[in-house]
PDB file of C-alpha atoms in Angstrom:
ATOM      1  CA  UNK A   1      31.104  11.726  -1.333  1.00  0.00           C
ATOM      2  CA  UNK A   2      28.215  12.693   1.303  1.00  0.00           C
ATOM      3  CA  UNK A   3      28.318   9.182   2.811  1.00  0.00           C
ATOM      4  CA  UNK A   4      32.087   8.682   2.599  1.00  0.00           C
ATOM      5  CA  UNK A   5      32.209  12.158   5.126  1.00  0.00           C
ATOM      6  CA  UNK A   6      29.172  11.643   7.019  1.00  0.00           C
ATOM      7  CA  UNK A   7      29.607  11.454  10.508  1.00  0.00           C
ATOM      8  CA  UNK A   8      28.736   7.514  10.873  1.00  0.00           C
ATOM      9  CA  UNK A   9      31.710   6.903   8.455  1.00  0.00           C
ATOM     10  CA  UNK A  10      34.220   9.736  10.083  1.00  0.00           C
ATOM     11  CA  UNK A  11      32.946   8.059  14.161  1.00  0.00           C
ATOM     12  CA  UNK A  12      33.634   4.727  13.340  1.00  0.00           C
ATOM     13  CA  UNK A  13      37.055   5.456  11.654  1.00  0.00           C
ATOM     14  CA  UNK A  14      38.336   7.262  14.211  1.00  0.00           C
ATOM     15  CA  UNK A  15      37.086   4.716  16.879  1.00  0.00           C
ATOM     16  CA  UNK A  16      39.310   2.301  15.135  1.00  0.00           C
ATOM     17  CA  UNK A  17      42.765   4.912  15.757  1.00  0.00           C
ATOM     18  CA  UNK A  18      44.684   5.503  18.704  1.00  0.00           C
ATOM     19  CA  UNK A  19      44.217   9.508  19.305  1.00  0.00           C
ATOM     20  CA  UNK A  20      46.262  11.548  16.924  1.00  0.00           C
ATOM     21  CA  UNK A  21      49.248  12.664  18.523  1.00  0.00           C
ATOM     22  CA  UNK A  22      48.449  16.573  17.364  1.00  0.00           C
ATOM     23  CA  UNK A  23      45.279  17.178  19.574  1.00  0.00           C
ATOM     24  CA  UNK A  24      44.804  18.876  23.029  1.00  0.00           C
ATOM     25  CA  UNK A  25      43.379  16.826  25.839  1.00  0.00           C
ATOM     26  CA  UNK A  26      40.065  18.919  25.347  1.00  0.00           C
ATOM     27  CA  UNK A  27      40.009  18.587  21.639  1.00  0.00           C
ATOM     28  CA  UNK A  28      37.558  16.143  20.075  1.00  0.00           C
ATOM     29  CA  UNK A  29      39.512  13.756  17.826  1.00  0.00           C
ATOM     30  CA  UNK A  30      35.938  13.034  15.371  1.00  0.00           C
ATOM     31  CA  UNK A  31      35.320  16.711  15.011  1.00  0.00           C
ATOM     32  CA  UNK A  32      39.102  17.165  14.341  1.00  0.00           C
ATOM     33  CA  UNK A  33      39.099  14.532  10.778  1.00  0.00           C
ATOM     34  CA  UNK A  34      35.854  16.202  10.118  1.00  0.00           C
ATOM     35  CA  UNK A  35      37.383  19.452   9.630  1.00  0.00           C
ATOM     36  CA  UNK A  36      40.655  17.569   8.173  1.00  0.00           C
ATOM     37  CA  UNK A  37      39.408  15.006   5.398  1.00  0.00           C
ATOM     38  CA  UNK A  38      37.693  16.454   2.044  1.00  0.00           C
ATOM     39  CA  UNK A  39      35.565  14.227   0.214  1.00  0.00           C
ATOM     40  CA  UNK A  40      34.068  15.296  -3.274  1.00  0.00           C
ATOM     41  CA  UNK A  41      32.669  13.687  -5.810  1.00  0.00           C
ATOM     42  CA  UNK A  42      34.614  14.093  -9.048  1.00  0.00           C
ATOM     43  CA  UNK A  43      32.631  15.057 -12.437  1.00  0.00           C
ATOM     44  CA  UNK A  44      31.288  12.564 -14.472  1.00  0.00           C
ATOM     45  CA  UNK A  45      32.995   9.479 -12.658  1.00  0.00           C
ATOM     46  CA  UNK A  46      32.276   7.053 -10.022  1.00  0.00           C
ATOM     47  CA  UNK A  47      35.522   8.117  -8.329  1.00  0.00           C
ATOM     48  CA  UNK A  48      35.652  10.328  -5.190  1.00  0.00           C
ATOM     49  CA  UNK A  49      38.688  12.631  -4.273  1.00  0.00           C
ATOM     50  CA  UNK A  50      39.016  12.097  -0.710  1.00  0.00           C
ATOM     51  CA  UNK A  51      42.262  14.117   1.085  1.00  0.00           C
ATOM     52  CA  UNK A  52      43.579  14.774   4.555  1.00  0.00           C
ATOM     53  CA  UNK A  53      43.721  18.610   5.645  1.00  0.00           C
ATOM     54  CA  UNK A  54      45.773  18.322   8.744  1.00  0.00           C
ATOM     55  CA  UNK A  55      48.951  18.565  10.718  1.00  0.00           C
ATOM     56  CA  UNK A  56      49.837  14.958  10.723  1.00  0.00           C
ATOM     57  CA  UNK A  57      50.249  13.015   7.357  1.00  0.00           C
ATOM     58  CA  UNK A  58      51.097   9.089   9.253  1.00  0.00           C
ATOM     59  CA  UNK A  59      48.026   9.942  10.887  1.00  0.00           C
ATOM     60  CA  UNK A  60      45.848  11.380   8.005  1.00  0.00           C
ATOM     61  CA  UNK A  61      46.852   8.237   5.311  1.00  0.00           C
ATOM     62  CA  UNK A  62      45.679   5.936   8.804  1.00  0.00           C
ATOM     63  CA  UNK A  63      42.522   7.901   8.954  1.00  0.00           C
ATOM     64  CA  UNK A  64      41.572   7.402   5.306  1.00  0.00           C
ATOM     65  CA  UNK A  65      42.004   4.140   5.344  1.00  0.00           C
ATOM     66  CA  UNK A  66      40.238   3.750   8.154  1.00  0.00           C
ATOM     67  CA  UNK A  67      37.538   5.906   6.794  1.00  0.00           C
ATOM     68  CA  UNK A  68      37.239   3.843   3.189  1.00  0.00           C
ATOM     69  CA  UNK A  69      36.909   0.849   5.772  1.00  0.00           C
ATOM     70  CA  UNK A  70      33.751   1.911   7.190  1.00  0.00           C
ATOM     71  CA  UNK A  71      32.593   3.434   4.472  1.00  0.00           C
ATOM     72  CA  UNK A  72      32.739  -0.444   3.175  1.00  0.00           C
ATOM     73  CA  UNK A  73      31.382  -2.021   6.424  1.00  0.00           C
ATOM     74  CA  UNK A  74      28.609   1.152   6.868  1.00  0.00           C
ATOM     75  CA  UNK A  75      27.524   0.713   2.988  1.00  0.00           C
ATOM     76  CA  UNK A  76      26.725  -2.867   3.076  1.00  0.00           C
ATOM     77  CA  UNK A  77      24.777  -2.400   6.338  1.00  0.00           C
ATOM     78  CA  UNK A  78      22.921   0.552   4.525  1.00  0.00           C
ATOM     79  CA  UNK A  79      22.023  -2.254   1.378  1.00  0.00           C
ATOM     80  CA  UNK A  80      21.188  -4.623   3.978  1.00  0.00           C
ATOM     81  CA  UNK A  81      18.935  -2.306   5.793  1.00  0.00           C
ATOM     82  CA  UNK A  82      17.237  -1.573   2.236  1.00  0.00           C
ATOM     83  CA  UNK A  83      16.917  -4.927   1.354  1.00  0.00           C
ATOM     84  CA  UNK A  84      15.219  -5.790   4.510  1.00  0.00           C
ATOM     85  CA  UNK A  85      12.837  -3.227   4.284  1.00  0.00           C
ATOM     86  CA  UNK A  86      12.224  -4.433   0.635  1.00  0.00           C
ATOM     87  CA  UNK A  87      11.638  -8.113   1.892  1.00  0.00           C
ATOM     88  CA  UNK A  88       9.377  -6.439   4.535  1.00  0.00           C
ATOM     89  CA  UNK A  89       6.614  -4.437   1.920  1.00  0.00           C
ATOM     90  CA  UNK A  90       6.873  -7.767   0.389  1.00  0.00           C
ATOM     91  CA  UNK A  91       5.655  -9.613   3.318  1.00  0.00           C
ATOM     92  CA  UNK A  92       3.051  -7.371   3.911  1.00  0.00           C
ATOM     93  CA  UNK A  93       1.758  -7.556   0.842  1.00  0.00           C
ATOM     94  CA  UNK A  94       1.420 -11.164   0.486  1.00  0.00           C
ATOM     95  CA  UNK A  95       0.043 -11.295   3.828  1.00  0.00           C
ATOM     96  CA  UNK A  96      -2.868  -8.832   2.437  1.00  0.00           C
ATOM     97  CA  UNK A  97      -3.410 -11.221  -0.756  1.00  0.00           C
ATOM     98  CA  UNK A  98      -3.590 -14.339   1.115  1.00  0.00           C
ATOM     99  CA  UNK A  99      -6.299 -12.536   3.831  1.00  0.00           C
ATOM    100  CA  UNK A 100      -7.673 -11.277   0.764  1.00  0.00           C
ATOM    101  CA  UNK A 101      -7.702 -15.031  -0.588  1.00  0.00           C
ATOM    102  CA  UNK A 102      -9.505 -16.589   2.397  1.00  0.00           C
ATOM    103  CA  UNK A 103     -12.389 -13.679   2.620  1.00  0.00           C
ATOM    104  CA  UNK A 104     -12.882 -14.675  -1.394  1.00  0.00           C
ATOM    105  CA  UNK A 105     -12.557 -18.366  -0.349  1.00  0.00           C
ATOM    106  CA  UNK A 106     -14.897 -18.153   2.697  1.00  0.00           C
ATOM    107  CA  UNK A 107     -17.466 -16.139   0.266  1.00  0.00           C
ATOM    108  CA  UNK A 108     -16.916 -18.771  -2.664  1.00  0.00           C
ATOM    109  CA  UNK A 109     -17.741 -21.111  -0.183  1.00  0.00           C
ATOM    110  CA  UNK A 110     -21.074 -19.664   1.354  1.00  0.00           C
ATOM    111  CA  UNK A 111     -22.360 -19.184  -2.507  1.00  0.00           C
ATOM    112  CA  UNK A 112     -21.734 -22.920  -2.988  1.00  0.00           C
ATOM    113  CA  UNK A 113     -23.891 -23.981   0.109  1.00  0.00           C
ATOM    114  CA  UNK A 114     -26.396 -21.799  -0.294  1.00  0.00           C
ATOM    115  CA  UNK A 115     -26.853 -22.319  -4.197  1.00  0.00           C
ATOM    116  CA  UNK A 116     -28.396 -19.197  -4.263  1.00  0.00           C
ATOM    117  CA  UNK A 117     -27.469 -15.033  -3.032  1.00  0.00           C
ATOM    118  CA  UNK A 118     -29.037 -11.419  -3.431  1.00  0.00           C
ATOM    119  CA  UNK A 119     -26.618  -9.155  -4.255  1.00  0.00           C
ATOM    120  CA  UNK A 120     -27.865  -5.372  -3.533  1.00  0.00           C
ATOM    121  CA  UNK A 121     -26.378  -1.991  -4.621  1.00  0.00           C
ATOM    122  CA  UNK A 122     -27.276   1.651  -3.696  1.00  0.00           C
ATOM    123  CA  UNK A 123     -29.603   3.558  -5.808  1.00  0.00           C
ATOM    124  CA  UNK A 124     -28.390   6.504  -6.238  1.00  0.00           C
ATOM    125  CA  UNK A 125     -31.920   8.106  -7.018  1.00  0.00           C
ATOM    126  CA  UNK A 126     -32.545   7.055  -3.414  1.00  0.00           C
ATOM    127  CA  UNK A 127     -32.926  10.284  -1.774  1.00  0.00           C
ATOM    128  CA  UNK A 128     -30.739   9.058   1.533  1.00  0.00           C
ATOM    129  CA  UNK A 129     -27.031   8.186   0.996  1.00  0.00           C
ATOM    130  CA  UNK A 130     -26.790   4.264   2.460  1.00  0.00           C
ATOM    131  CA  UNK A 131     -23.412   4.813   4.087  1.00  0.00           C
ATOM    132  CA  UNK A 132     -23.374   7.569   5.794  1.00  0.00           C
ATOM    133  CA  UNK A 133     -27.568   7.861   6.508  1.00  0.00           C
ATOM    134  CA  UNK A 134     -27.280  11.619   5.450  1.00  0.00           C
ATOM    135  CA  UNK A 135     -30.289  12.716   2.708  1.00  0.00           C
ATOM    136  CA  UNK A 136     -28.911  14.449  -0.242  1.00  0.00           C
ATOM    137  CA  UNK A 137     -25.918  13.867   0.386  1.00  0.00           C
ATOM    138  CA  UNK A 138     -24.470  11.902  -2.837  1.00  0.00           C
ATOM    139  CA  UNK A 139     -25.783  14.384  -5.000  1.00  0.00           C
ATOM    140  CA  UNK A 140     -23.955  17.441  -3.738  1.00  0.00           C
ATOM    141  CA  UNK A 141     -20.451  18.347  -5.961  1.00  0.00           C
ATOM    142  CA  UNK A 142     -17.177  15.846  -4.845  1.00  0.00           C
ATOM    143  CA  UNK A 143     -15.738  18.023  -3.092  1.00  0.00           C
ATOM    144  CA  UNK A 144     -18.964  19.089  -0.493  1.00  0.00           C
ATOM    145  CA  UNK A 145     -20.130  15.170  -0.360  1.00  0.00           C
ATOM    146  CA  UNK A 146     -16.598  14.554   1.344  1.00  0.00           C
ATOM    147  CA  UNK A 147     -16.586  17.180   3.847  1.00  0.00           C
ATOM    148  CA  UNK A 148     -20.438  16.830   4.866  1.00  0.00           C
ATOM    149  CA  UNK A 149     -19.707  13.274   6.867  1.00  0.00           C
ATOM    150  CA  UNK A 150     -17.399  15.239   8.958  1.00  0.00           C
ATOM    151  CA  UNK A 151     -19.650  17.949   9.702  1.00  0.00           C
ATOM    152  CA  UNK A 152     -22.757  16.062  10.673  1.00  0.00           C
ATOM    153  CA  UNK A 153     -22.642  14.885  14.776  1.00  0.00           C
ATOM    154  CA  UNK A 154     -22.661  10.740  15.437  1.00  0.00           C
TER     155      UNK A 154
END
């Protein structure tokens, strides 16, 4: 019921009427039909009660018509829009995997010419962490070990 009254749906059906007959010159004709048509959402169902509040009826059936028109035409641009996003987080994903896939290869690779590697890890009884360069650092709680990187000067 939101979308079906939004004001993308109410614009572009009233930009396909001629102006209702029943406004002033200085009256706007989208604000009008968004004070005029009721859209709710009835309990339980799929179905939407959607009625014309104002002074001309010819004009009020045209404008829900108009209005369950592009609610059509602004609903399948909405799953489009979705879908596209979708397709995009996919793409960036794979793009990750396959530079992910040629760091792994390129390593594979340098293991295979050389025949032989040294692999090194921290020791943590090491009294100075490795990453940040800071003494003590890896043995203070979680939380204080986080925060001290950002205190200490570059």
């Amino acid at each position: 019921a939101e979308v079906l009254h939004s004001l993308e749906v109410v614009q572009a059906a009233v930009a396909t009427l001629p102006r209702p007959p029943h406004l002033e010159p200085e009256q706007d004709g989208i604000a009008d039909a968004m004070d005029a048509v009721q859209a709710s959402a009835i309990s339980g169902t799929r179905v939407i009660a959607l009625g014309y509040l104002g002074p001309d009826a010819n004009y009020g059936v045209r404008l829900l018509e108009a209005i369950v028109a592009s609610y059509r035409t602004v609903s399948v641009d909405l799953e489009q829009q979705r879908r596209k996003q979708e397709l995009d987080a996919k793409q960036i994903e794979i793009d990750l995997l396959e530079k992910e896939a040629l760091e792994i290869e390129g390593q594979i690779e340098a293991l295979r010419v050389a025949q032989r590697a040294f692999i090194t890890t921290p020791n943590r009884l090491f009294p100075i962490e490795v990453h940040t360069r800071l003494p003590v650092v890896h043995w203070l709680p979680a939380s204080a070990s986080r925060t001290a990187p950002r205190c200490h000067p570059r």
